[in-house]
XYZ file of C-alpha atoms in Angstrom:
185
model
C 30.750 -32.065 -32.276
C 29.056 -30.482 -29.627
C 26.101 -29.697 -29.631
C 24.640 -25.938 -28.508
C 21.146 -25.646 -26.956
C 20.063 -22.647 -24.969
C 17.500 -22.493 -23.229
C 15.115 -19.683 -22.573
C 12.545 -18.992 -20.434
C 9.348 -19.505 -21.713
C 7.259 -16.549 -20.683
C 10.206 -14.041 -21.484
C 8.336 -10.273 -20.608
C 8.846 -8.100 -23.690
C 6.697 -5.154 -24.509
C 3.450 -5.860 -26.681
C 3.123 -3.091 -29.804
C -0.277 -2.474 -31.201
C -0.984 -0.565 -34.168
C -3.936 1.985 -33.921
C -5.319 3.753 -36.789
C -8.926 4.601 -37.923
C -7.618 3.119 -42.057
C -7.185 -0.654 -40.771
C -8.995 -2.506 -43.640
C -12.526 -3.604 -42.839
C -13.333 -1.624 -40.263
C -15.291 1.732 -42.218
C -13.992 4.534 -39.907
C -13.937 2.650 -36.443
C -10.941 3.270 -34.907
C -8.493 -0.124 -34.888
C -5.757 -1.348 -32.790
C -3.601 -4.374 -34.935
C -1.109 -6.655 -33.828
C 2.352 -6.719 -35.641
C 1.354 -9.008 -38.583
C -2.003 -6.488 -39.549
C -4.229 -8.703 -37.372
C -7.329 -6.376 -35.378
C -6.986 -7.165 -31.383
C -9.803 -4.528 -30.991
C -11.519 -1.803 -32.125
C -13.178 0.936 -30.896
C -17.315 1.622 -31.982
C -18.030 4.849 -31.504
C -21.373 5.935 -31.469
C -22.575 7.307 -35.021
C -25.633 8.881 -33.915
C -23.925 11.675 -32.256
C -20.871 13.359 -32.575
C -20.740 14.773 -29.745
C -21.347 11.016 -28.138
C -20.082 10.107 -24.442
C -19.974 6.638 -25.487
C -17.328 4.659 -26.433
C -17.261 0.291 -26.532
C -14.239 -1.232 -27.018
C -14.472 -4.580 -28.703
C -12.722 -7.578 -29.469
C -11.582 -8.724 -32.850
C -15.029 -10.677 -32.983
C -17.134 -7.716 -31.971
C -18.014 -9.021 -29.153
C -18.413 -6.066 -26.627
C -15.499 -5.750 -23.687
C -15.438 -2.344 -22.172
C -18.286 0.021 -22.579
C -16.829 3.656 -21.377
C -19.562 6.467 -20.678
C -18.464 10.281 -20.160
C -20.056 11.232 -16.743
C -19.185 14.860 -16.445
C -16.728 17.663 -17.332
C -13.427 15.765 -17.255
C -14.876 12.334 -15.884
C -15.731 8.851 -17.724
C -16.449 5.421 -16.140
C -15.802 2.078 -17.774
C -18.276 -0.794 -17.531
C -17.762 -4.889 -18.213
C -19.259 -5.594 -21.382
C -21.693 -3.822 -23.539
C -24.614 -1.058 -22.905
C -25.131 -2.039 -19.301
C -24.172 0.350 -16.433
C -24.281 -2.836 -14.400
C -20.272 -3.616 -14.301
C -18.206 -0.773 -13.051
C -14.250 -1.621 -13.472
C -12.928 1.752 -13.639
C -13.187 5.905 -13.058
C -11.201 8.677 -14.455
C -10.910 12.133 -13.823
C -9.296 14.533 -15.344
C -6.633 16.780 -13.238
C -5.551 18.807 -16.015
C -6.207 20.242 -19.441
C -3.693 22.808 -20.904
C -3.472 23.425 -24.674
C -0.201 20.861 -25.060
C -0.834 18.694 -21.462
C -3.375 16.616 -19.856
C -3.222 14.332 -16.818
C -5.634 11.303 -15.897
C -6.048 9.815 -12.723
C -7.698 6.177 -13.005
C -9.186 4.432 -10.165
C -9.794 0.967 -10.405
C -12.942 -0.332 -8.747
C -12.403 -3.408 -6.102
C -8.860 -2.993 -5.618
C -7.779 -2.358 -2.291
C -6.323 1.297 -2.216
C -7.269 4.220 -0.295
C -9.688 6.894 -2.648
C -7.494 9.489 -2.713
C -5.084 7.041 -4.486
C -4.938 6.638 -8.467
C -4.283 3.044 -9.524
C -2.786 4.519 -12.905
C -1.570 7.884 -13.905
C -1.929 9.324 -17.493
C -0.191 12.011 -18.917
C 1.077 13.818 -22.458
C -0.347 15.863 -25.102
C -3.632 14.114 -26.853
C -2.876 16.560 -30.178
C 0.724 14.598 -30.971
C -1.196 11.175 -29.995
C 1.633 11.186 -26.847
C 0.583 9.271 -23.708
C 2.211 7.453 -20.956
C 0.373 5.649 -18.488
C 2.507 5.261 -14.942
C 1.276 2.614 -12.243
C 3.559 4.341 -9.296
C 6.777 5.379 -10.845
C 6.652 2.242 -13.520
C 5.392 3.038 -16.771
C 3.016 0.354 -18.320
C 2.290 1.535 -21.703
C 2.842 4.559 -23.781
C 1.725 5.949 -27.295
C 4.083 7.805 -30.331
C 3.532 8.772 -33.838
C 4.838 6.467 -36.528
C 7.943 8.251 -37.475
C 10.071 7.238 -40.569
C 13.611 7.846 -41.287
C 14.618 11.434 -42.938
C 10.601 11.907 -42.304
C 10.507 14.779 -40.660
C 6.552 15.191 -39.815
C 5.068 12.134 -38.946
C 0.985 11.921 -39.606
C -1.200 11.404 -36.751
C -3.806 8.847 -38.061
C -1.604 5.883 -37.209
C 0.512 5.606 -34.044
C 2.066 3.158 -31.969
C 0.657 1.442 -28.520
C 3.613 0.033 -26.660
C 2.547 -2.012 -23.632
C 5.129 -3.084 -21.581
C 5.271 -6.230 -19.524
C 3.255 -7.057 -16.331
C -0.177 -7.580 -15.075
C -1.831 -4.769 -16.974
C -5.103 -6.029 -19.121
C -4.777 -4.664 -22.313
C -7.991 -4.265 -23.078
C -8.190 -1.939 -20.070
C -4.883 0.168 -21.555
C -6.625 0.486 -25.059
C -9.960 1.688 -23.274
C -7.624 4.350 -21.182
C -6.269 5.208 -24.347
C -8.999 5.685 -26.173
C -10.283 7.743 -23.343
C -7.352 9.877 -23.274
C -6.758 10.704 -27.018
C -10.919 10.821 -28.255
C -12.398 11.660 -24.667
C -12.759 15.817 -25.256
């Protein structure tokens, strides 16, 4: 009898999906991103004292701070390494456009070699359906949509799906972008 082994590679790229919704148990209105089996990867503290807040720290599943972001102006945020401190800059994002049912992001990454002018990551779709794509060049790395369900024909918008696909994308800097994007106003 032979016998039948097949081998595969063992860092086969698939796409990573990650959960997000502000009713993940434990975690008292904070908004949560979860891992296929319920597990929190991070969540998102925003800050209580304001509404209005232009700060947003996105932790891990310990609570230990990884990306502080901090709204600079009308359309503009920069994300920091770590907690409170302005000390770390890893990222900027502007704005390009706001319409009623379409906004674009441009993200810069800070240290990588690319001329100013140049985004590092493009983000676009319509913040209100929780629909986002995020484009490096003309490859997309991750993009958001509602949790639909068969002969469900509206699909709530307080749980949706992160899909980040394979490559050399942190994901805690696509959940900060995302977070950005969809709770930035």
């Amino acid at each position: 009898m032979a016998t039948w082994t097949h081998v595969y590679p063992a860092a086969v790229p698939i796409p990573v999906d990650l959960f997000v919704s502000k009713k993940h148990p434990g975690l008292n209105g904070d908004l949560g991103f979860a891992d296929s089996q319920g597990n929190i990867v991070f969540k998102v503290n925003f800050d209580k004292l304001s509404k209005s807040s232009s700060k947003r720290v996105l932790l891990d599943a310990s609570g230990n701070p990884l990306i502080t972001v901090f709204r600079d102006g009308k359309g503009s945020w920069q994300g920091f390494k770590g907690g409170d401190s302005r000390e770390d800059l890893i990222f900027r994002v502007n704005r390009t456009v706001k319409k009623l049912t379409r906004t674009e992001l441009e993200v810069f990454l800070v240290g990588e070699i690319s001329r100013e002018s140049t985004p590092d990551f493009k983000m676009k779709g319509f913040a209100f359906q929780r629909s986002c794509t995020i484009y490096r060049s003309d490859s997309i790395v991750a993009q958001t949509s509602l949790m639909y369900k068969l002969h469900q024909i509206y699909a709530g918008r307080s749980k949706f799906r992160l899909t980040i696909f394979p490559g050399s994308v942190d994901h805690s800097l696509i959940a900060s972008l995302i977070v950005i994007f969809l709770y930035g106003h």
